[in-house]
mmCIF file of C-alpha atoms in Angstrom:
data_model
loop_
_atom_site.group_PDB
_atom_site.id
_atom_site.type_symbol
_atom_site.label_atom_id
_atom_site.label_comp_id
_atom_site.label_asym_id
_atom_site.label_seq_id
_atom_site.Cartn_x
_atom_site.Cartn_y
_atom_site.Cartn_z
ATOM 1 C CA MET A 1 -6.051 -7.499 23.407
ATOM 2 C CA PHE A 2 -4.598 -10.206 25.614
ATOM 3 C CA LYS A 3 -3.205 -9.473 29.047
ATOM 4 C CA THR A 4 -0.637 -11.718 30.623
ATOM 5 C CA VAL A 5 0.539 -13.389 33.785
ATOM 6 C CA ARG A 6 4.319 -13.505 33.571
ATOM 7 C CA THR A 7 7.279 -15.050 35.260
ATOM 8 C CA ARG A 8 10.402 -12.911 35.272
ATOM 9 C CA ALA A 9 12.990 -15.662 35.072
ATOM 10 C CA VAL A 10 15.810 -14.787 32.671
ATOM 11 C CA LEU A 11 16.855 -17.518 30.248
ATOM 12 C CA ILE A 12 20.584 -16.908 30.177
ATOM 13 C CA GLY A 13 22.299 -17.979 26.986
ATOM 14 C CA LEU A 14 19.123 -19.532 25.637
ATOM 15 C CA ALA A 15 19.133 -17.981 22.189
ATOM 16 C CA ALA A 16 22.738 -18.950 21.646
ATOM 17 C CA SER A 17 22.110 -22.577 22.514
ATOM 18 C CA MET A 18 18.971 -23.080 20.370
ATOM 19 C CA LEU A 19 20.308 -23.429 16.857
ATOM 20 C CA THR A 20 19.463 -26.590 14.924
ATOM 21 C CA GLY A 21 17.941 -30.014 15.305
ATOM 22 C CA CYS A 22 14.735 -30.890 17.134
ATOM 23 C CA SER A 23 14.262 -31.297 20.860
ATOM 24 C CA ARG A 24 11.367 -30.541 23.178
ATOM 25 C CA PRO A 25 10.983 -28.608 26.423
ATOM 26 C CA VAL A 26 8.889 -29.773 29.345
ATOM 27 C CA VAL A 27 6.930 -27.743 31.855
ATOM 28 C CA ARG A 28 7.555 -27.415 35.547
ATOM 29 C CA SER A 29 5.030 -27.010 38.331
ATOM 30 C CA PRO A 30 3.748 -23.572 39.346
ATOM 31 C CA GLN A 31 4.990 -22.050 42.585
ATOM 32 C CA ALA A 32 3.806 -23.800 45.714
ATOM 33 C CA ASP A 33 0.949 -21.419 46.380
ATOM 34 C CA SER A 34 -2.541 -22.553 47.326
ATOM 35 C CA SER A 35 -3.986 -19.786 45.181
ATOM 36 C CA ALA A 36 -1.845 -20.620 42.137
ATOM 37 C CA ASP A 37 -3.542 -21.710 38.953
ATOM 38 C CA PRO A 38 -2.178 -25.220 38.314
ATOM 39 C CA LEU A 39 -2.233 -24.627 34.570
ATOM 40 C CA ALA A 40 -0.211 -21.382 34.762
ATOM 41 C CA VAL A 41 3.175 -23.072 34.605
ATOM 42 C CA SER A 42 6.464 -21.802 33.265
ATOM 43 C CA PRO A 43 8.673 -23.855 30.963
ATOM 44 C CA ASP A 44 11.526 -25.865 32.353
ATOM 45 C CA ARG A 45 14.424 -23.464 31.775
ATOM 46 C CA GLU A 46 17.055 -26.184 31.720
ATOM 47 C CA ALA A 47 15.096 -28.189 29.158
ATOM 48 C CA LEU A 48 14.622 -25.077 27.031
ATOM 49 C CA ALA A 49 18.310 -24.297 27.197
ATOM 50 C CA ARG A 50 19.075 -27.817 25.922
ATOM 51 C CA ALA A 51 16.489 -27.610 23.135
ATOM 52 C CA VAL A 52 17.820 -27.222 19.601
ATOM 53 C CA PRO A 53 14.875 -26.796 17.213
ATOM 54 C CA PRO A 54 15.353 -26.178 13.488
ATOM 55 C CA ASP A 55 16.277 -22.704 12.296
ATOM 56 C CA TYR A 56 12.839 -22.103 10.791
ATOM 57 C CA VAL A 57 11.211 -22.771 14.189
ATOM 58 C CA MET A 58 13.530 -20.256 15.812
ATOM 59 C CA SER A 59 12.635 -17.711 13.121
ATOM 60 C CA ILE A 60 8.931 -18.169 13.895
ATOM 61 C CA LEU A 61 9.543 -17.828 17.625
ATOM 62 C CA ASN A 62 11.673 -14.715 17.118
ATOM 63 C CA ALA A 63 9.070 -13.093 14.861
ATOM 64 C CA SER A 64 6.417 -13.620 17.535
ATOM 65 C CA GLY A 65 8.470 -12.045 20.330
ATOM 66 C CA GLY A 66 11.226 -14.559 21.073
ATOM 67 C CA ILE A 67 11.511 -17.634 23.238
ATOM 68 C CA SER A 68 12.408 -15.614 26.352
ATOM 69 C CA ALA A 69 9.249 -13.507 26.006
ATOM 70 C CA TRP A 70 7.074 -16.596 25.524
ATOM 71 C CA ALA A 71 8.709 -18.215 28.541
ATOM 72 C CA GLU A 72 7.597 -15.269 30.687
ATOM 73 C CA ASN A 73 3.944 -15.714 29.738
ATOM 74 C CA ARG A 74 2.312 -18.378 31.870
ATOM 75 C CA ARG A 75 -1.254 -17.263 31.169
ATOM 76 C CA LEU A 76 -2.894 -14.981 28.610
ATOM 77 C CA ARG A 77 -6.308 -13.542 29.430
ATOM 78 C CA ALA A 78 -8.807 -11.765 27.194
ATOM 79 C CA VAL A 79 -12.471 -11.259 26.461
ATOM 80 C CA GLY A 80 -13.716 -12.018 22.974
ATOM 81 C CA VAL A 81 -16.825 -10.736 21.258
ATOM 82 C CA VAL A 82 -17.914 -13.882 19.441
ATOM 83 C CA LYS A 83 -20.160 -14.434 16.450
ATOM 84 C CA ILE A 84 -21.169 -18.081 16.153
ATOM 85 C CA TYR A 85 -22.570 -18.826 12.719
ATOM 86 C CA ARG A 86 -25.558 -20.992 11.909
ATOM 87 C CA PRO A 87 -25.834 -23.000 8.655
ATOM 88 C CA ASP A 88 -27.967 -20.229 7.095
ATOM 89 C CA ASN A 89 -25.104 -17.743 7.821
ATOM 90 C CA SER A 90 -27.069 -15.921 10.509
ATOM 91 C CA PHE A 91 -25.144 -15.641 13.747
ATOM 92 C CA TYR A 92 -25.496 -15.834 17.503
ATOM 93 C CA LEU A 93 -23.680 -13.030 19.340
ATOM 94 C CA THR A 94 -22.054 -13.646 22.705
ATOM 95 C CA GLU A 95 -18.897 -13.027 24.766
ATOM 96 C CA HIS A 96 -16.290 -15.549 25.846
ATOM 97 C CA ASP A 97 -13.639 -15.142 28.503
ATOM 98 C CA PHE A 98 -10.429 -16.831 27.377
ATOM 99 C CA GLU A 99 -7.546 -18.004 29.560
ATOM 100 C CA VAL A 100 -4.731 -19.459 27.475
ATOM 101 C CA TYR A 101 -1.823 -21.392 29.023
ATOM 102 C CA PRO A 102 0.978 -21.673 26.451
ATOM 103 C CA TRP A 103 3.192 -24.037 28.442
ATOM 104 C CA SER A 104 0.373 -26.356 29.565
ATOM 105 C CA ASN A 105 -1.080 -26.562 26.037
ATOM 106 C CA ALA A 106 -4.374 -25.560 27.605
ATOM 107 C CA VAL A 107 -7.257 -23.116 27.311
ATOM 108 C CA ARG A 108 -10.205 -22.369 29.609
ATOM 109 C CA ILE A 109 -13.291 -20.631 28.177
ATOM 110 C CA THR A 110 -16.238 -19.165 30.065
ATOM 111 C CA ALA A 111 -19.508 -17.873 28.617
ATOM 112 C CA SER A 112 -22.521 -16.292 30.315
ATOM 113 C CA GLU A 113 -25.499 -17.341 28.221
ATOM 114 C CA PRO A 114 -29.223 -16.562 28.609
ATOM 115 C CA ARG A 115 -29.907 -19.780 30.531
ATOM 116 C CA GLY A 116 -26.781 -19.883 32.626
ATOM 117 C CA LYS A 117 -23.017 -19.916 32.776
ATOM 118 C CA PHE A 118 -20.939 -22.344 30.752
ATOM 119 C CA ALA A 119 -17.267 -23.141 31.191
ATOM 120 C CA TRP A 120 -15.026 -25.702 29.543
ATOM 121 C CA LYS A 121 -11.352 -26.421 29.049
ATOM 122 C CA MET A 122 -8.939 -28.276 26.827
ATOM 123 C CA VAL A 123 -5.686 -29.527 28.352
ATOM 124 C CA ALA A 124 -3.243 -31.320 26.047
ATOM 125 C CA GLY A 125 -6.144 -32.509 23.893
ATOM 126 C CA ARG A 126 -8.380 -33.552 26.783
ATOM 127 C CA TYR A 127 -11.805 -31.865 26.881
ATOM 128 C CA GLU A 128 -13.745 -31.222 30.063
ATOM 129 C CA MET A 129 -17.018 -29.368 30.601
ATOM 130 C CA LEU A 130 -16.627 -27.493 33.891
ATOM 131 C CA GLU A 131 -19.970 -25.771 34.268
ATOM 132 C CA GLY A 132 -23.317 -25.670 32.490
ATOM 133 C CA SER A 133 -26.183 -27.956 31.532
ATOM 134 C CA THR A 134 -26.590 -29.399 28.058
ATOM 135 C CA GLY A 135 -30.347 -28.901 28.259
ATOM 136 C CA ALA A 136 -29.891 -25.179 28.927
ATOM 137 C CA ASP A 137 -27.441 -24.595 26.083
ATOM 138 C CA VAL A 138 -28.894 -22.420 23.306
ATOM 139 C CA SER A 139 -25.598 -21.651 21.565
ATOM 140 C CA PRO A 140 -25.076 -22.933 18.002
ATOM 141 C CA LEU A 141 -21.645 -23.966 19.277
ATOM 142 C CA ALA A 142 -23.193 -26.772 21.354
ATOM 143 C CA GLY A 143 -21.419 -30.026 20.533
ATOM 144 C CA LEU A 144 -18.451 -28.191 19.041
ATOM 145 C CA TYR A 145 -16.856 -26.760 22.176
ATOM 146 C CA ALA A 146 -13.796 -28.999 22.055
ATOM 147 C CA ALA A 147 -12.946 -28.277 18.404
ATOM 148 C CA TYR A 148 -13.584 -24.556 18.889
ATOM 149 C CA ALA A 149 -11.406 -24.336 22.007
ATOM 150 C CA ASP A 150 -8.494 -26.326 20.637
ATOM 151 C CA ALA A 151 -8.521 -24.481 17.309
ATOM 152 C CA PHE A 152 -8.342 -21.174 19.193
ATOM 153 C CA LEU A 153 -5.496 -22.522 21.335
ATOM 154 C CA GLN A 154 -3.562 -23.726 18.284
ATOM 155 C CA ILE A 155 -3.566 -20.366 16.486
ATOM 156 C CA VAL A 156 -2.812 -18.247 19.565
ATOM 157 C CA THR A 157 0.076 -20.435 20.766
ATOM 158 C CA ALA A 158 1.277 -21.695 17.363
ATOM 159 C CA PRO A 159 4.980 -20.802 17.942
ATOM 160 C CA VAL A 160 5.106 -22.683 21.256
ATOM 161 C CA ARG A 161 3.237 -25.695 19.848
ATOM 162 C CA LEU A 162 6.205 -26.220 17.512
ATOM 163 C CA LEU A 163 8.168 -27.185 20.636
ATOM 164 C CA ASP A 164 5.672 -29.726 21.994
ATOM 165 C CA GLN A 165 7.132 -33.099 22.845
ATOM 166 C CA GLY A 166 6.228 -35.890 20.457
ATOM 167 C CA ASN A 167 5.069 -33.775 17.535
ATOM 168 C CA GLN A 168 6.617 -34.595 14.163
ATOM 169 C CA LEU A 169 7.288 -31.606 11.899
ATOM 170 C CA HIS A 170 7.878 -31.559 8.164
ATOM 171 C CA ARG A 171 8.523 -28.265 6.422
ATOM 172 C CA GLU A 172 7.882 -27.819 2.716
ATOM 173 C CA PRO A 173 10.267 -24.952 1.870
ATOM 174 C CA VAL A 174 8.888 -24.315 -1.627
ATOM 175 C CA PRO A 175 6.648 -21.247 -1.258
ATOM 176 C CA PHE A 176 3.215 -20.855 -2.818
ATOM 177 C CA ARG A 177 0.924 -17.898 -3.306
ATOM 178 C CA MET A 178 -2.380 -17.613 -1.448
ATOM 179 C CA ASN A 179 -4.646 -14.568 -1.226
ATOM 180 C CA GLY A 180 -1.892 -12.412 -2.714
ATOM 181 C CA GLN A 181 0.760 -13.462 -0.166
ATOM 182 C CA TRP A 182 3.572 -16.017 -0.133
ATOM 183 C CA TYR A 183 3.364 -18.949 2.267
ATOM 184 C CA GLU A 184 5.196 -22.116 3.258
ATOM 185 C CA ARG A 185 3.562 -25.268 4.637
ATOM 186 C CA ILE A 186 4.628 -27.028 7.826
ATOM 187 C CA GLU A 187 2.974 -30.416 8.248
ATOM 188 C CA VAL A 188 2.492 -31.708 11.787
ATOM 189 C CA LYS A 189 1.738 -35.154 13.172
ATOM 190 C CA PHE A 190 0.573 -34.639 16.742
ATOM 191 C CA GLY A 191 1.956 -36.877 19.469
ATOM 192 C CA PRO A 192 0.602 -37.668 22.944
ATOM 193 C CA GLY A 193 0.883 -35.052 25.687
ATOM 194 C CA THR A 194 0.701 -35.197 29.461
ATOM 195 C CA VAL A 195 -1.956 -34.012 31.897
ATOM 196 C CA ALA A 196 -1.486 -33.547 35.649
ATOM 197 C CA VAL A 197 -4.516 -34.964 37.507
ATOM 198 C CA GLU A 198 -5.058 -34.140 41.196
ATOM 199 C CA ARG A 199 -6.180 -37.125 43.232
ATOM 200 C CA ALA A 200 -6.389 -37.294 47.040
ATOM 201 C CA GLY A 201 -3.936 -34.453 47.403
ATOM 202 C CA GLN A 202 -1.419 -35.993 45.020
ATOM 203 C CA THR A 203 -0.580 -35.177 41.411
ATOM 204 C CA ASP A 204 -0.788 -38.004 38.916
ATOM 205 C CA VAL A 205 0.753 -37.292 35.517
ATOM 206 C CA GLN A 206 -1.158 -39.111 32.791
ATOM 207 C CA THR A 207 -0.650 -39.504 29.069
ATOM 208 C CA SER A 208 -3.207 -37.618 26.998
ATOM 209 C CA GLN A 209 -3.978 -38.241 23.342
ATOM 210 C CA PRO A 210 -4.124 -35.150 21.117
ATOM 211 C CA TYR A 211 -7.512 -33.859 20.004
ATOM 212 C CA TRP A 212 -6.197 -33.416 16.453
ATOM 213 C CA THR A 213 -4.085 -36.033 14.693
ATOM 214 C CA ASP A 214 -2.673 -33.869 11.886
ATOM 215 C CA ALA A 215 -2.232 -30.220 10.989
ATOM 216 C CA VAL A 216 -0.864 -27.970 8.307
ATOM 217 C CA LEU A 217 0.600 -24.697 9.557
ATOM 218 C CA PHE A 218 0.701 -21.904 7.013
ATOM 219 C CA LEU A 219 3.763 -19.726 7.504
ATOM 220 C CA ASN A 220 3.409 -16.204 6.119
ATOM 221 C CA ARG A 221 6.806 -15.434 4.588
ATOM 222 C CA ALA A 222 6.382 -11.656 4.898
ATOM 223 C CA SER A 223 5.650 -11.670 8.636
ATOM 224 C CA SER A 224 7.257 -15.018 9.609
ATOM 225 C CA LEU A 225 4.058 -15.710 11.570
ATOM 226 C CA ILE A 226 1.812 -18.764 11.386
ATOM 227 C CA ASP A 227 -1.482 -17.044 10.624
ATOM 228 C CA MET A 228 -3.514 -20.042 9.440
ATOM 229 C CA VAL A 229 -3.762 -23.651 10.628
ATOM 230 C CA TRP A 230 -5.697 -26.562 9.135
ATOM 231 C CA LEU A 231 -6.551 -29.203 11.743
ATOM 232 C CA SER A 232 -7.655 -32.768 11.181
ATOM 233 C CA ASN A 233 -8.865 -35.778 13.118
ATOM 234 C CA VAL A 234 -9.282 -38.535 10.547
ATOM 235 C CA SER A 235 -10.917 -41.049 12.899
ATOM 236 C CA ARG A 236 -13.696 -38.587 13.746
ATOM 237 C CA GLN A 237 -13.791 -37.109 10.234
ATOM 238 C CA GLU A 238 -13.466 -33.655 11.816
ATOM 239 C CA TYR A 239 -11.653 -30.852 10.008
ATOM 240 C CA VAL A 240 -11.372 -27.125 10.725
ATOM 241 C CA THR A 241 -9.271 -24.210 9.565
ATOM 242 C CA VAL A 242 -8.422 -21.368 11.946
ATOM 243 C CA ARG A 243 -7.014 -17.978 10.908
ATOM 244 C CA GLY A 244 -5.400 -15.208 12.932
ATOM 245 C CA TYR A 245 -5.468 -11.508 12.035
ATOM 246 C CA ASN A 246 -4.269 -8.143 13.349
ATOM 247 C CA TYR A 247 -1.379 -9.451 15.426
ATOM 248 C CA SER A 248 -0.412 -7.452 18.513
ATOM 249 C CA ASP A 249 2.841 -5.504 18.663
ATOM 250 C CA VAL A 250 5.634 -6.980 20.739
ATOM 251 C CA GLU A 251 5.742 -3.778 22.811
ATOM 252 C CA SER A 252 2.211 -4.318 24.162
ATOM 253 C CA ILE A 253 2.487 -7.757 25.830
ATOM 254 C CA GLY A 254 5.926 -8.959 24.762
ATOM 255 C CA ILE A 255 4.639 -11.516 22.263
ATOM 256 C CA ARG A 256 2.655 -11.354 19.029
ATOM 257 C CA VAL A 257 -0.778 -12.967 19.145
ATOM 258 C CA PRO A 258 -3.854 -12.393 16.985
ATOM 259 C CA SER A 259 -6.536 -9.911 18.037
ATOM 260 C CA LYS A 260 -9.047 -11.469 15.651
ATOM 261 C CA VAL A 261 -9.619 -15.168 15.006
ATOM 262 C CA GLU A 262 -11.874 -16.934 12.531
ATOM 263 C CA ILE A 263 -12.681 -20.641 12.628
ATOM 264 C CA PHE A 264 -14.074 -22.449 9.594
ATOM 265 C CA ARG A 265 -15.266 -25.930 8.890
ATOM 266 C CA ALA A 266 -12.971 -27.532 6.351
ATOM 267 C CA ARG A 267 -12.560 -30.542 4.099
ATOM 268 C CA PRO A 268 -9.930 -33.308 4.201
ATOM 269 C CA ASP A 269 -7.998 -31.530 1.437
ATOM 270 C CA SER A 270 -7.870 -28.377 3.657
ATOM 271 C CA THR A 271 -10.401 -26.512 1.513
ATOM 272 C CA VAL A 272 -12.209 -23.954 3.646
ATOM 273 C CA GLN A 273 -15.985 -24.307 3.941
ATOM 274 C CA ASP A 274 -18.499 -22.292 5.978
ATOM 275 C CA ARG A 275 -17.493 -20.056 8.867
ATOM 276 C CA LEU A 276 -18.042 -21.497 12.342
ATOM 277 C CA ALA A 277 -17.054 -18.539 14.527
ATOM 278 C CA GLN A 278 -15.442 -15.112 14.505
ATOM 279 C CA ILE A 279 -13.713 -13.847 17.653
ATOM 280 C CA ASP A 280 -12.747 -10.214 18.178
ATOM 281 C CA ILE A 281 -10.391 -9.968 21.130
ATOM 282 C CA ARG A 282 -10.410 -7.115 23.611
ATOM 283 C CA GLY A 283 -8.419 -6.799 26.821
ATOM 284 C CA LYS A 284 -9.495 -7.899 30.242
#
């Protein structure tokens, strides 16, 4: 399961002030510590206290542990046993180290492969390969690292992503039945984010375009969790569906996150196609 890096700030009166409407929190910088991870930021407590998202967003946040619990989690760490599927449905078995940063909208992934170490990250939709040579990459995931990473980030941090600045949400409250369970759809138009870039000892905050342009979040009415997300980038004709399973208990890490994730290629109408990857999470 995931392990966390937390901040113990108490959000006084937060739940009472977040009732209706739609506003967005911003992040603040990590503590001034040379060893601090610049992505492991906490939310701006004042901005959160002013935020007034719709009731259904609050219900999703509460079902996954509550806004105060999410605010304490600056970084989630885990190791995943990963099956990466080839077109013939055979698979390549490996391990990935995941570091998820809910309030930076970021994920860093590391893999030790037969020909070397590979590391990459997604920050607010911006992809960067940190380590590894393309010529040495034998993984079937080669060329798909950005989509894989951002899909994983979207399902793990789905409740917090509902608070991201610039995103447009549209809930379809009429439920429908899928795989024997009742769901609601939440359509999302992703807006630009921000990325802090270090240059010559100074931090430059830049606008970053989202990796995905559109999404459909599938809200499980029984659990009040978003356990499936369809993601789309129309300009690149790229579509995936990501599913979360076996959600952790609140008592373990304070928030509910999946301990198993599956990522599928998909069609523009959100129809699921072949499986891209299966990730079984274990603690680190």
